[in-house]
mmCIF file of C-alpha atoms and ligand atoms in Angstrom:
data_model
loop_
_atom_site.group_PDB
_atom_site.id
_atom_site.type_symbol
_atom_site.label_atom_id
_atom_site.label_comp_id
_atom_site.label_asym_id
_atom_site.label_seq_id
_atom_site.Cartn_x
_atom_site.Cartn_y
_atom_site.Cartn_z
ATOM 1 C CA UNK A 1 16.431 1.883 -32.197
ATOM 2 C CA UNK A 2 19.969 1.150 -33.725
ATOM 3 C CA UNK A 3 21.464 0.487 -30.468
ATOM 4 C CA UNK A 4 18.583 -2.234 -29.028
ATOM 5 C CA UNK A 5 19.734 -4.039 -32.616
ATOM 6 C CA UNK A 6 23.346 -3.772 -31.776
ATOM 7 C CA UNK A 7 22.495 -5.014 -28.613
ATOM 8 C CA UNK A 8 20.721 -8.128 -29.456
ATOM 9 C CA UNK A 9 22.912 -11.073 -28.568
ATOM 10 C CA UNK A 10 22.880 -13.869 -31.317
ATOM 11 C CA UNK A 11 21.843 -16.658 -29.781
ATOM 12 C CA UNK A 12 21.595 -18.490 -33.169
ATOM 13 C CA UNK A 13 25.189 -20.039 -32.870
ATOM 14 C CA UNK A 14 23.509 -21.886 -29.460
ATOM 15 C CA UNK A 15 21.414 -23.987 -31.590
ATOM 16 C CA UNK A 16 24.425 -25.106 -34.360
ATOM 17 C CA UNK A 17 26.759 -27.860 -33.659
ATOM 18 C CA UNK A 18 29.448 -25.525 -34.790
ATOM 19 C CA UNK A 19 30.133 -23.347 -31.671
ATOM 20 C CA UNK A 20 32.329 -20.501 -31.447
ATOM 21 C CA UNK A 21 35.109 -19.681 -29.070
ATOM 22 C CA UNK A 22 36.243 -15.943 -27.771
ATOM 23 C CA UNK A 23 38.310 -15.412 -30.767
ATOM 24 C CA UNK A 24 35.593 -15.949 -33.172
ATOM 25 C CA UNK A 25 37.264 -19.452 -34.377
ATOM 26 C CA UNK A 26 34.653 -22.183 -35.125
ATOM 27 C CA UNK A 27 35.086 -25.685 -33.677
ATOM 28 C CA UNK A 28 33.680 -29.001 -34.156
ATOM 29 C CA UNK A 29 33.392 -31.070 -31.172
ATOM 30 C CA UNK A 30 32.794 -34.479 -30.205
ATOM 31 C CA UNK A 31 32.844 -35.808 -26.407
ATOM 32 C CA UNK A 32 34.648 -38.831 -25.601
ATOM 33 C CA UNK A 33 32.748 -40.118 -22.434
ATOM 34 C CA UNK A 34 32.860 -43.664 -20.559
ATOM 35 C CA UNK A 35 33.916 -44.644 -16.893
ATOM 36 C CA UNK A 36 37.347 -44.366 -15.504
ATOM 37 C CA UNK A 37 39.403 -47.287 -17.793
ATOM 38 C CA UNK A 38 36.674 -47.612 -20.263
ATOM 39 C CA UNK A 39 38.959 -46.720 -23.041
ATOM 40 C CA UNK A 40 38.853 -43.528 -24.086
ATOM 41 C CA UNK A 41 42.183 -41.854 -24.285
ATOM 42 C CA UNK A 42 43.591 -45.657 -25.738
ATOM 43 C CA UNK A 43 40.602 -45.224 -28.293
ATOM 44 C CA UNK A 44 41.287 -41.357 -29.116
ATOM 45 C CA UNK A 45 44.409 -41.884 -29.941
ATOM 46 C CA UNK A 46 43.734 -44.024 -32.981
ATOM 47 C CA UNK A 47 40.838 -41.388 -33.755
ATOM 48 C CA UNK A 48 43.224 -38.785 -33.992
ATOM 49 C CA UNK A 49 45.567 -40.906 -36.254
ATOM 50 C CA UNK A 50 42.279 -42.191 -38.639
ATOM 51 C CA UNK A 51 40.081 -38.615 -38.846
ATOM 52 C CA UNK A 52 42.619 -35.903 -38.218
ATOM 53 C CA UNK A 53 40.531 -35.028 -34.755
ATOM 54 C CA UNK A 54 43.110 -33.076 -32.055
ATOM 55 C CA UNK A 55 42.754 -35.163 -28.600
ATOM 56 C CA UNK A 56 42.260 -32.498 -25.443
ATOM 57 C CA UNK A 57 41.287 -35.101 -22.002
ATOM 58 C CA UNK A 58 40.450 -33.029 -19.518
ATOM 59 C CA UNK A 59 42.091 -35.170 -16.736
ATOM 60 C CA UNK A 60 45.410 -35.062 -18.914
ATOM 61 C CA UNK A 61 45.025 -30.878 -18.701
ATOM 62 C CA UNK A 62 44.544 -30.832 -15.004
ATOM 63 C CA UNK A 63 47.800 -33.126 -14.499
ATOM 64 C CA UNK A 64 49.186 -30.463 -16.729
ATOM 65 C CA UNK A 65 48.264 -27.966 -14.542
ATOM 66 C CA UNK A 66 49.328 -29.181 -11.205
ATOM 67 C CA UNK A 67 52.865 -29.955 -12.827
ATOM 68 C CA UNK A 68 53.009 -26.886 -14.427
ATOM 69 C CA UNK A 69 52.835 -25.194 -10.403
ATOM 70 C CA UNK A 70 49.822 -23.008 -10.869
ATOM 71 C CA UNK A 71 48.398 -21.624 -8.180
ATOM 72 C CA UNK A 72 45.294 -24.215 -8.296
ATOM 73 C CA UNK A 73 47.443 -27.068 -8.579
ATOM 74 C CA UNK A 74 47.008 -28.321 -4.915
ATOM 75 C CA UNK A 75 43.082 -28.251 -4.733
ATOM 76 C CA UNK A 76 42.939 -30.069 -8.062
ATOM 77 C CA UNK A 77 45.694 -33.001 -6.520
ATOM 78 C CA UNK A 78 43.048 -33.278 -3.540
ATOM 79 C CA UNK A 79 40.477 -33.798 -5.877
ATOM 80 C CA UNK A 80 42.133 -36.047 -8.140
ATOM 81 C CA UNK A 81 43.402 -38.215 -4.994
ATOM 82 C CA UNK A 82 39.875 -38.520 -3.902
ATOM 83 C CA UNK A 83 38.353 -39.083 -7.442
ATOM 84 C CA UNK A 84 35.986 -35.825 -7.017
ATOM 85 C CA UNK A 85 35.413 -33.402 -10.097
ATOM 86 C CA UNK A 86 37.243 -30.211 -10.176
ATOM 87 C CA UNK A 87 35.264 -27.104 -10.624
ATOM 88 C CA UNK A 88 34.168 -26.314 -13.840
ATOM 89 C CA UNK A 89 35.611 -22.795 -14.417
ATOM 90 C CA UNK A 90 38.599 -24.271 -14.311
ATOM 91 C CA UNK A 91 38.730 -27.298 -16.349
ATOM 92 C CA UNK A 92 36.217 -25.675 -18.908
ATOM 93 C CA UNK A 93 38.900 -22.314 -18.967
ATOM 94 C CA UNK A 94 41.866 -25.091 -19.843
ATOM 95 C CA UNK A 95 39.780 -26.716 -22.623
ATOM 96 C CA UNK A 96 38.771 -23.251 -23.939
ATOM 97 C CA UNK A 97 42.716 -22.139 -24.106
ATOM 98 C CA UNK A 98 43.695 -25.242 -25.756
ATOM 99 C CA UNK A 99 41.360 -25.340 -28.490
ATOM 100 C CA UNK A 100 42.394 -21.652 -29.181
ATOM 101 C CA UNK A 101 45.682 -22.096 -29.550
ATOM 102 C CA UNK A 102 45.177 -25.156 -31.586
ATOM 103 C CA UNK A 103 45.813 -25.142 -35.534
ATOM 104 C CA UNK A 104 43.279 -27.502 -35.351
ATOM 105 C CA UNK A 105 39.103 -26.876 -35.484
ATOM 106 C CA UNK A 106 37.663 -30.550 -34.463
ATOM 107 C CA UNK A 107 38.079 -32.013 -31.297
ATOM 108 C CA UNK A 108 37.816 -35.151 -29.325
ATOM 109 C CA UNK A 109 37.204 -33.583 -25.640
ATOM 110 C CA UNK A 110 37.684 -36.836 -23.264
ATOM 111 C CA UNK A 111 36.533 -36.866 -19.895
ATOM 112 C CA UNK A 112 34.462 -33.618 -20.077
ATOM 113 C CA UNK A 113 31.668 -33.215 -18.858
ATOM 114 C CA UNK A 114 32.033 -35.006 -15.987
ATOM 115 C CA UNK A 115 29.029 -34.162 -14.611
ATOM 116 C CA UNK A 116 25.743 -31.603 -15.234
ATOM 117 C CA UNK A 117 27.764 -28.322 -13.707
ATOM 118 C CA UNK A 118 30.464 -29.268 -16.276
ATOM 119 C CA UNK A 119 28.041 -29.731 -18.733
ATOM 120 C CA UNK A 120 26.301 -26.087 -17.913
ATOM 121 C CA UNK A 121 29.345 -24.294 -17.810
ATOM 122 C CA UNK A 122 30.550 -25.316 -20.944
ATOM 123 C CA UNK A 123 27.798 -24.750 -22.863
ATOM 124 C CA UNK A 124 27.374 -21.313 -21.402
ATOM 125 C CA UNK A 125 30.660 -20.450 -21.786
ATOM 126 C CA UNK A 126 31.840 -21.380 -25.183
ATOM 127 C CA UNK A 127 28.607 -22.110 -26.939
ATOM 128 C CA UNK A 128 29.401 -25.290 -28.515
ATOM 129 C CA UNK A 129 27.340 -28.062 -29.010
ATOM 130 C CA UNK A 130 28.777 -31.316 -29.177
ATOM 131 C CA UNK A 131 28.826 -32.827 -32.915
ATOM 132 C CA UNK A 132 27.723 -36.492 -31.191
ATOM 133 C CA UNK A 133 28.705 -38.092 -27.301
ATOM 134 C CA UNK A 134 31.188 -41.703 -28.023
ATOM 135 C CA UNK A 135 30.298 -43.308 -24.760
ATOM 136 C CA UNK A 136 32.336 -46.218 -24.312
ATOM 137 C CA UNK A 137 29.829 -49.190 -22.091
ATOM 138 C CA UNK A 138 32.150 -51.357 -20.043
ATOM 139 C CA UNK A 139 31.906 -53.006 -16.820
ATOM 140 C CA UNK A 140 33.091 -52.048 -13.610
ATOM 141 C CA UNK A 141 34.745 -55.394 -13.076
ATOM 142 C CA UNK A 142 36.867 -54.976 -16.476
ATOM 143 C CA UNK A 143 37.388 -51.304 -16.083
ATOM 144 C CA UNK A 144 38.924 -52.282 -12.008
ATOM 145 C CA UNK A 145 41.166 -54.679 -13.835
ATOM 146 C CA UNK A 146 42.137 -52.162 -16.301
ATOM 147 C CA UNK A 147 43.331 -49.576 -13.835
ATOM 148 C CA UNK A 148 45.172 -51.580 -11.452
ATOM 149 C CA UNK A 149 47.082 -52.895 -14.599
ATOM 150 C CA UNK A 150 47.472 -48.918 -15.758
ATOM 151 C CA UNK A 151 51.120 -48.678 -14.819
ATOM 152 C CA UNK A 152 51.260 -44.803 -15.509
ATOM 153 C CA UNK A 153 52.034 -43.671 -11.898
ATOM 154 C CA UNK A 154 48.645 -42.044 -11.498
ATOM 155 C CA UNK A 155 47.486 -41.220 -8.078
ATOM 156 C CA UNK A 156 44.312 -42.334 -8.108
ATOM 157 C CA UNK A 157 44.905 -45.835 -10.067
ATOM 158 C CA UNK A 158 44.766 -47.514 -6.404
ATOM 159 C CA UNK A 159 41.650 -49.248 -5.199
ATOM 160 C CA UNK A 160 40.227 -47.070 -2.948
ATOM 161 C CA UNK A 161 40.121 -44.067 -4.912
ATOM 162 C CA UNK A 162 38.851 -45.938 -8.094
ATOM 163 C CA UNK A 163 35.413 -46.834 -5.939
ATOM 164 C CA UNK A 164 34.780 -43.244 -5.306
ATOM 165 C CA UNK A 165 35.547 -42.743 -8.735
ATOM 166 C CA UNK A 166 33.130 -45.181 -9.716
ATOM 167 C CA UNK A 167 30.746 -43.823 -7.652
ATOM 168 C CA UNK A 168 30.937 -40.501 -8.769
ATOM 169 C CA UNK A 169 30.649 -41.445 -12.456
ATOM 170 C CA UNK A 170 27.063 -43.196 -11.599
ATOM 171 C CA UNK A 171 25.792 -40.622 -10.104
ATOM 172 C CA UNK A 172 26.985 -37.329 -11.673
ATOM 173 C CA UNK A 173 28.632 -38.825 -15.003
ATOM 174 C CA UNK A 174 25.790 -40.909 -16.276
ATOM 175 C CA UNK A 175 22.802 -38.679 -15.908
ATOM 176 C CA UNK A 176 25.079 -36.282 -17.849
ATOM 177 C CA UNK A 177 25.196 -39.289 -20.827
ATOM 178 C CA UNK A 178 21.382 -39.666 -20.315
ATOM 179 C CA UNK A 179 20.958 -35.536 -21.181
ATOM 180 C CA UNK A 180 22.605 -36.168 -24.229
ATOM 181 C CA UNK A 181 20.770 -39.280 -25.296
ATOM 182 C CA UNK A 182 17.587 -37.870 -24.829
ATOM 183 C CA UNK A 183 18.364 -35.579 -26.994
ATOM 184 C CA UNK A 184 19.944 -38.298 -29.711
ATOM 185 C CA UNK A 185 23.261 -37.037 -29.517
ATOM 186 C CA UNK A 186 24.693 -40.712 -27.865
ATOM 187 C CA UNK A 187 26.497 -43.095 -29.788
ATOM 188 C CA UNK A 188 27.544 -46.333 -28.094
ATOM 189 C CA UNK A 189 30.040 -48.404 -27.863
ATOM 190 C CA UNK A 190 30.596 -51.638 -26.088
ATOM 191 C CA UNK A 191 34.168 -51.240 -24.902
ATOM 192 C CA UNK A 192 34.684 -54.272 -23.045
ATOM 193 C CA UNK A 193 36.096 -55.769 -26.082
ATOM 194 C CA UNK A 194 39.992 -56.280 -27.341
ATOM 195 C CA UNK A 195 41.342 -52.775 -28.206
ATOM 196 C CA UNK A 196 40.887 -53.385 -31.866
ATOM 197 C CA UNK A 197 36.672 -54.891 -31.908
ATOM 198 C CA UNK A 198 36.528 -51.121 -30.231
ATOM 199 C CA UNK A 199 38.105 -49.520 -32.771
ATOM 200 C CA UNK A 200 35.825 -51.107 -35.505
ATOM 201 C CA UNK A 201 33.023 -49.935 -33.952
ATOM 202 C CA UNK A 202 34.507 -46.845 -33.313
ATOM 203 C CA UNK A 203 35.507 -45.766 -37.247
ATOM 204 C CA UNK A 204 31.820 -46.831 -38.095
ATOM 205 C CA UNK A 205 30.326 -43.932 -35.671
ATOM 206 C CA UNK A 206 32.903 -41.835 -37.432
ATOM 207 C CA UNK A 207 32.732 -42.577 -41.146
ATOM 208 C CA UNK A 208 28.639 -42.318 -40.862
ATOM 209 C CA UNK A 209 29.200 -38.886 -39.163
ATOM 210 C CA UNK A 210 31.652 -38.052 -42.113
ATOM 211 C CA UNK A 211 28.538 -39.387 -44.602
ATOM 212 C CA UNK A 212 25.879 -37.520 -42.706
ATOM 213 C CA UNK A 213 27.734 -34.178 -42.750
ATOM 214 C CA UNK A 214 28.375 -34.191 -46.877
HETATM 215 P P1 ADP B 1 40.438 -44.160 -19.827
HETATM 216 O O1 ADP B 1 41.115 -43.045 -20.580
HETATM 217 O O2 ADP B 1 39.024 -44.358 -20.242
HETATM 218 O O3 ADP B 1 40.561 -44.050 -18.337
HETATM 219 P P2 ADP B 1 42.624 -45.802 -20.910
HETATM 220 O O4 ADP B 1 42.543 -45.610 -22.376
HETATM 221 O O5 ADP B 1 43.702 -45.076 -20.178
HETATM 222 O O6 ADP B 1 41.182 -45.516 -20.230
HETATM 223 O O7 ADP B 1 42.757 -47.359 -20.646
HETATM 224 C C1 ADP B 1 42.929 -47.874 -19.324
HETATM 225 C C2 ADP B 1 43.887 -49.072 -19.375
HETATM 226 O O8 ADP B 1 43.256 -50.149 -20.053
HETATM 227 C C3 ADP B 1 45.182 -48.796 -20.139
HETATM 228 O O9 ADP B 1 46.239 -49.478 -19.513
HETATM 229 C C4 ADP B 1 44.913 -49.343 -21.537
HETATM 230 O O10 ADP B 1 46.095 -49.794 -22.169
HETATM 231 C C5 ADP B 1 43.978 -50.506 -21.244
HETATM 232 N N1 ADP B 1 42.954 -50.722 -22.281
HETATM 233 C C6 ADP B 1 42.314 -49.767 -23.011
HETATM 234 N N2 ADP B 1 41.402 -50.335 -23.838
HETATM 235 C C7 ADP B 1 41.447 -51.671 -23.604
HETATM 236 C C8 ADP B 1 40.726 -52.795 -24.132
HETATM 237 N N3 ADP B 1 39.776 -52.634 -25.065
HETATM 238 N N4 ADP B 1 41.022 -54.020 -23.663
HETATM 239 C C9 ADP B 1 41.975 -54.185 -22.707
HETATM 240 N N5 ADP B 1 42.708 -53.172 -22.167
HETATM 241 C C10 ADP B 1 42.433 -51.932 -22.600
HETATM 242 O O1 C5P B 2 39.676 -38.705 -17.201
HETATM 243 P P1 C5P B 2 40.709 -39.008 -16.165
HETATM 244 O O2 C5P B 2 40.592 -40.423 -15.636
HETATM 245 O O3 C5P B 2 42.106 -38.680 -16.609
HETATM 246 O O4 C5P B 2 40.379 -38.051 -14.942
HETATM 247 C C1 C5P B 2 41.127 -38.155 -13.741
HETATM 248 C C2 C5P B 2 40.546 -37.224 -12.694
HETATM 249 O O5 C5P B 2 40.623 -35.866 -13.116
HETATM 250 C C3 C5P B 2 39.077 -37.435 -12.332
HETATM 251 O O6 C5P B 2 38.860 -38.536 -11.473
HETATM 252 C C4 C5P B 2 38.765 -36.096 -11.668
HETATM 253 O O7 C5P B 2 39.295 -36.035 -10.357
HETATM 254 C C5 C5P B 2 39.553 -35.131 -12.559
HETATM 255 N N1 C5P B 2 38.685 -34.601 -13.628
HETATM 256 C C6 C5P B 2 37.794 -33.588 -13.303
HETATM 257 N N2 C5P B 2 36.955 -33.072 -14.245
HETATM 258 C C7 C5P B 2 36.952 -33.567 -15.500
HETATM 259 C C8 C5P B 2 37.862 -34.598 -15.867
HETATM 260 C C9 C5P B 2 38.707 -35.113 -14.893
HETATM 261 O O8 C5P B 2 37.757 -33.139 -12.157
HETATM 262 N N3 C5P B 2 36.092 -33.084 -16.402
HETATM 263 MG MG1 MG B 3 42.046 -41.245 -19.821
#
């Protein structure tokens, strides 16, 4: 009898929003989602600075990754080249390590998921449930012009790839925002506005979650 107990799994930390990693820490998480030049890493930057959130973007960990020589860093430079989304084990195991060896326990996770496998995984995986999804609503035309005035060096900040990206982020990305606003998780933001209109908006979706969780 004692051992079916000790069995049991507790699936009760699936239903919180505070998940727990490997280590036992407990995490707060919100996702920072939007197309490619919607905003988000120029927005969670001045989240980080205004509600003491630690910024992880997934596409900024799989750069990491490639430069750091690992032995997936060629298959994810052919996928970033070609705008397509890396497997999930991978970019869900970098997320996982960074959020362990933060000091930190909240989160802005930018970029992730990318699509419903990414989604899945993570969820499986780490058992966290996002806090709330920021999804940043801007045009393709403004987000084009965005990108091809980027200046970072990036690979796939060239015309060609950003269609396929574009296309990838209508039809995996966006079903993957429409999950989480059926289940009233979404909070929008029009993000084809000056950096700082965003940023209003933004701190209102934050200082109401701050309200709601007191
Ligand atoms: P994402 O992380 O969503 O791909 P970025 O934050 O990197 O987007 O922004 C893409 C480019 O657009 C950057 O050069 C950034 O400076 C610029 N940018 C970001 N937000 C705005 C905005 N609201 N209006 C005009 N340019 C913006
Ligand atoms: O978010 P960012 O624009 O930095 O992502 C750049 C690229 O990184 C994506 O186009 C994709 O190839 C890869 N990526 C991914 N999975 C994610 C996030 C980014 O494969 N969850
Ligand atoms: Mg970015």
């Amino acid at each position: 009898m004692g051992a079916v107990v000790d069995a049991a799994p507790t699936l009760a930390s699936n239903e919180n929003t505070n998940g727990g990693l490997s280590s036992g820490k407990k995490v707060t998480v919100v996702f920072v989602l939007g197309g490619p030049g919607s905003g988000k890493g120029t927005q969670c930057a001045n989240i980080v600075e205004h509600f003491g959130y630690t910024h992880l973007s997934a596409g900024d960990l799989l750069r990491a990754e490639i430069k750091s020589g690992s032995q997936n860093g060629t298959m994810i430079q052919n996928m970033i080249q070609e705008g397509k989304i890396v497997p999930s084990e991978v970019t869900v195991k970098l997320l996982q390590q960074a959020m362990e060896e933060s000091k930190n326990d909240k989160f802005l996770i930018d970029g992730f998921p990318r699509n419903e496998e990414n989604r899945a995984a993570f969820e499986n995986v780490t058992k966290i449930i996002p806090e709330f999804v920021l999804f940043f609503d801007c045009s393709e035309e403004e987000m084009e012009r965005r990108l091809l005035n980027r200046n970072q060096g990036r690979v796939d900040d060239n015309i060609e790839t950003i269609r396929k990206r574009f296309k990838v982020f209508i039809e995996s990305s966006l079903p993957v925002i429409q999950y989480y606003s059926s289940k009233g998780k979404v909070r929008k933001i029009d993000a084809g506005k000056p950096v700082e209109e965003v940023f209003e908006a933004v701190k209102s979706v934050f200082s109401s979650a701050v309200k709601n969780a007191q």
